[in-house]
Short mmCIF file of N, CA, C and O in Angstrom, two decimals:
data_model
loop_
_atom_site.label_atom_id
_atom_site.label_comp_id
_atom_site.label_asym_id
_atom_site.label_seq_id
_atom_site.Cartn_x
_atom_site.Cartn_y
_atom_site.Cartn_z
N MET A 1 -85.91 -11.96 27.30
CA MET A 1 -84.64 -12.12 28.00
C MET A 1 -83.90 -13.31 27.40
O MET A 1 -84.46 -14.37 27.26
N ARG A 2 -82.66 -13.10 27.05
CA ARG A 2 -81.86 -14.19 26.49
C ARG A 2 -81.10 -14.91 27.61
O ARG A 2 -81.03 -14.44 28.73
N GLU A 3 -80.51 -16.03 27.29
CA GLU A 3 -79.80 -16.82 28.28
C GLU A 3 -78.38 -16.29 28.47
O GLU A 3 -77.76 -15.78 27.54
N ASN A 4 -77.88 -16.42 29.69
CA ASN A 4 -76.53 -15.93 29.98
C ASN A 4 -75.46 -16.85 29.38
O ASN A 4 -75.69 -18.03 29.17
N ILE A 5 -74.28 -16.30 29.14
CA ILE A 5 -73.17 -17.04 28.54
C ILE A 5 -72.40 -17.83 29.60
O ILE A 5 -72.01 -18.96 29.37
N PHE A 6 -72.19 -17.24 30.75
CA PHE A 6 -71.39 -17.85 31.82
C PHE A 6 -72.29 -18.29 32.96
O PHE A 6 -73.36 -17.72 33.18
N SER A 7 -71.83 -19.28 33.74
CA SER A 7 -72.63 -19.76 34.87
C SER A 7 -71.82 -19.65 36.16
O SER A 7 -70.59 -19.52 36.15
N THR A 8 -72.52 -19.73 37.28
CA THR A 8 -71.88 -19.65 38.60
C THR A 8 -70.86 -20.77 38.74
O THR A 8 -71.13 -21.92 38.40
N GLY A 9 -69.67 -20.44 39.24
CA GLY A 9 -68.60 -21.42 39.43
C GLY A 9 -67.71 -21.61 38.23
O GLY A 9 -66.68 -22.29 38.31
N GLU A 10 -68.06 -21.03 37.10
CA GLU A 10 -67.26 -21.18 35.88
C GLU A 10 -66.01 -20.31 35.95
O GLU A 10 -66.05 -19.18 36.43
N THR A 11 -64.90 -20.84 35.47
CA THR A 11 -63.64 -20.10 35.43
C THR A 11 -63.55 -19.39 34.08
O THR A 11 -63.69 -20.01 33.04
N VAL A 12 -63.32 -18.07 34.14
CA VAL A 12 -63.25 -17.23 32.94
C VAL A 12 -62.04 -16.30 33.06
O VAL A 12 -61.40 -16.24 34.10
N SER A 13 -61.77 -15.56 32.00
CA SER A 13 -60.69 -14.56 32.01
C SER A 13 -61.29 -13.18 31.80
O SER A 13 -62.24 -13.01 31.05
N ILE A 14 -60.68 -12.19 32.47
CA ILE A 14 -61.04 -10.80 32.25
C ILE A 14 -60.26 -10.35 31.01
O ILE A 14 -59.03 -10.46 30.99
N LYS A 15 -60.93 -9.87 29.99
CA LYS A 15 -60.27 -9.51 28.73
C LYS A 15 -59.19 -8.44 28.90
O LYS A 15 -58.12 -8.55 28.34
N ALA A 16 -59.44 -7.42 29.71
CA ALA A 16 -58.51 -6.30 29.86
C ALA A 16 -57.18 -6.72 30.48
O ALA A 16 -56.13 -6.21 30.10
N SER A 17 -57.23 -7.65 31.44
CA SER A 17 -56.01 -8.02 32.16
C SER A 17 -55.57 -9.46 31.92
O SER A 17 -54.51 -9.87 32.38
N ASN A 18 -56.40 -10.24 31.22
CA ASN A 18 -56.15 -11.66 30.99
C ASN A 18 -56.03 -12.44 32.30
O ASN A 18 -55.39 -13.48 32.36
N GLU A 19 -56.64 -11.92 33.35
CA GLU A 19 -56.61 -12.53 34.67
C GLU A 19 -57.70 -13.60 34.78
O GLU A 19 -58.83 -13.40 34.34
N THR A 20 -57.36 -14.74 35.37
CA THR A 20 -58.31 -15.83 35.55
C THR A 20 -59.09 -15.62 36.83
O THR A 20 -58.52 -15.40 37.89
N VAL A 21 -60.42 -15.69 36.72
CA VAL A 21 -61.32 -15.49 37.86
C VAL A 21 -62.45 -16.52 37.78
O VAL A 21 -62.64 -17.17 36.76
N THR A 22 -63.20 -16.64 38.87
CA THR A 22 -64.35 -17.54 38.93
C THR A 22 -65.61 -16.73 39.14
O THR A 22 -65.63 -15.82 39.98
N ILE A 23 -66.67 -17.05 38.41
CA ILE A 23 -67.95 -16.36 38.54
C ILE A 23 -68.59 -16.73 39.87
O ILE A 23 -68.79 -17.91 40.16
N LEU A 24 -68.90 -15.72 40.69
CA LEU A 24 -69.60 -15.95 41.95
C LEU A 24 -71.11 -15.92 41.76
O LEU A 24 -71.83 -16.75 42.33
N LYS A 25 -71.59 -14.95 41.00
CA LYS A 25 -73.02 -14.84 40.72
C LYS A 25 -73.23 -13.96 39.50
O LYS A 25 -72.33 -13.26 39.06
N TYR A 26 -74.43 -14.06 38.95
CA TYR A 26 -74.78 -13.21 37.81
C TYR A 26 -76.19 -12.68 38.00
O TYR A 26 -76.97 -13.20 38.78
N HIS A 27 -76.47 -11.60 37.28
CA HIS A 27 -77.76 -10.93 37.41
C HIS A 27 -78.12 -10.31 36.08
O HIS A 27 -77.28 -9.72 35.41
N TYR A 28 -79.39 -10.44 35.69
CA TYR A 28 -79.87 -9.83 34.45
C TYR A 28 -80.27 -8.39 34.74
O TYR A 28 -81.09 -8.13 35.62
N VAL A 29 -79.67 -7.44 34.03
CA VAL A 29 -79.98 -6.02 34.18
C VAL A 29 -81.04 -5.71 33.13
O VAL A 29 -80.72 -5.56 31.94
N LYS A 30 -82.28 -5.64 33.57
CA LYS A 30 -83.41 -5.53 32.64
C LYS A 30 -83.36 -4.29 31.75
O LYS A 30 -83.56 -4.38 30.54
N ASN A 31 -83.07 -3.13 32.33
CA ASN A 31 -83.07 -1.89 31.53
C ASN A 31 -81.91 -1.82 30.53
O ASN A 31 -81.98 -1.10 29.55
N MET A 32 -80.84 -2.59 30.77
CA MET A 32 -79.72 -2.63 29.82
C MET A 32 -79.78 -3.87 28.92
O MET A 32 -78.99 -4.01 27.99
N LYS A 33 -80.68 -4.78 29.25
CA LYS A 33 -80.89 -6.02 28.50
C LYS A 33 -79.62 -6.85 28.35
O LYS A 33 -79.30 -7.35 27.27
N ARG A 34 -78.89 -6.99 29.45
CA ARG A 34 -77.69 -7.83 29.47
C ARG A 34 -77.39 -8.29 30.88
O ARG A 34 -77.91 -7.77 31.85
N TYR A 35 -76.49 -9.27 30.99
CA TYR A 35 -76.13 -9.84 32.27
C TYR A 35 -74.89 -9.16 32.85
O TYR A 35 -73.97 -8.81 32.11
N SER A 36 -74.88 -9.01 34.17
CA SER A 36 -73.68 -8.56 34.87
C SER A 36 -73.20 -9.72 35.74
O SER A 36 -74.00 -10.54 36.20
N TYR A 37 -71.91 -9.79 35.94
CA TYR A 37 -71.28 -10.90 36.68
C TYR A 37 -70.41 -10.36 37.80
O TYR A 37 -69.71 -9.37 37.62
N THR A 38 -70.43 -11.05 38.93
CA THR A 38 -69.54 -10.76 40.05
C THR A 38 -68.53 -11.90 40.11
O THR A 38 -68.91 -13.07 40.00
N VAL A 39 -67.24 -11.56 40.27
CA VAL A 39 -66.19 -12.59 40.28
C VAL A 39 -65.48 -12.63 41.63
O VAL A 39 -65.55 -11.69 42.42
N ASN A 40 -64.78 -13.75 41.88
CA ASN A 40 -64.18 -13.98 43.19
C ASN A 40 -63.09 -12.98 43.57
O ASN A 40 -63.02 -12.56 44.73
N LYS A 41 -62.27 -12.55 42.66
CA LYS A 41 -61.15 -11.64 43.00
C LYS A 41 -61.58 -10.20 43.20
O LYS A 41 -60.89 -9.42 43.83
N TYR A 42 -62.73 -9.83 42.63
CA TYR A 42 -63.24 -8.46 42.72
C TYR A 42 -64.73 -8.50 43.08
O TYR A 42 -65.57 -8.14 42.26
N PRO A 43 -65.06 -8.90 44.30
CA PRO A 43 -66.47 -9.09 44.67
C PRO A 43 -67.29 -7.80 44.70
O PRO A 43 -68.52 -7.86 44.67
N ASN A 44 -66.65 -6.64 44.76
CA ASN A 44 -67.38 -5.37 44.79
C ASN A 44 -67.50 -4.72 43.42
O ASN A 44 -67.99 -3.61 43.30
N THR A 45 -67.03 -5.42 42.39
CA THR A 45 -67.06 -4.92 41.03
C THR A 45 -67.87 -5.88 40.17
O THR A 45 -67.81 -7.08 40.38
N PHE A 46 -68.63 -5.36 39.22
CA PHE A 46 -69.34 -6.25 38.31
C PHE A 46 -68.78 -6.08 36.91
O PHE A 46 -68.22 -5.05 36.56
N PHE A 47 -68.91 -7.12 36.13
CA PHE A 47 -68.42 -7.15 34.75
C PHE A 47 -69.57 -7.56 33.85
O PHE A 47 -70.42 -8.37 34.24
N PHE A 48 -69.60 -7.04 32.63
CA PHE A 48 -70.57 -7.46 31.65
C PHE A 48 -69.95 -8.56 30.79
O PHE A 48 -68.73 -8.74 30.77
N GLU A 49 -70.79 -9.30 30.07
CA GLU A 49 -70.33 -10.44 29.27
C GLU A 49 -69.21 -10.07 28.30
O GLU A 49 -68.28 -10.85 28.11
N GLU A 50 -69.29 -8.89 27.71
CA GLU A 50 -68.27 -8.52 26.72
C GLU A 50 -66.91 -8.22 27.35
O GLU A 50 -65.91 -8.10 26.65
N GLU A 51 -66.84 -8.12 28.68
CA GLU A 51 -65.58 -7.89 29.37
C GLU A 51 -64.91 -9.18 29.82
O GLU A 51 -63.78 -9.17 30.30
N LEU A 52 -65.61 -10.31 29.64
CA LEU A 52 -65.10 -11.60 30.07
C LEU A 52 -65.00 -12.54 28.87
O LEU A 52 -65.66 -12.33 27.87
N MET A 53 -64.16 -13.57 29.00
CA MET A 53 -64.09 -14.58 27.95
C MET A 53 -63.89 -15.95 28.58
O MET A 53 -63.32 -16.08 29.65
N LYS A 54 -64.38 -16.97 27.89
CA LYS A 54 -64.25 -18.34 28.38
C LYS A 54 -62.78 -18.77 28.36
O LYS A 54 -62.01 -18.32 27.53
N GLN A 55 -62.44 -19.64 29.31
CA GLN A 55 -61.10 -20.19 29.37
C GLN A 55 -60.91 -21.17 28.22
O GLN A 55 -61.80 -21.94 27.91
N GLU A 56 -59.75 -21.13 27.61
CA GLU A 56 -59.45 -22.11 26.56
C GLU A 56 -59.06 -23.42 27.22
O GLU A 56 -58.30 -23.44 28.17
N SER A 57 -59.60 -24.53 26.72
CA SER A 57 -59.28 -25.82 27.31
C SER A 57 -58.13 -26.50 26.65
O SER A 57 -57.72 -26.26 25.62
#
């Protein structure tokens, strides 16, 4: 298992909409071998790492 890119409380952008969101929690999906993330604006939807990007400082 590799380490996740984003952490809880981190502000990121959704690539498709360029919308700024905050990571609420993350979970490693063992059978897919990647992390899924739940964000504050869409708590019933999960996103994979490739759908999110770090905020530019």
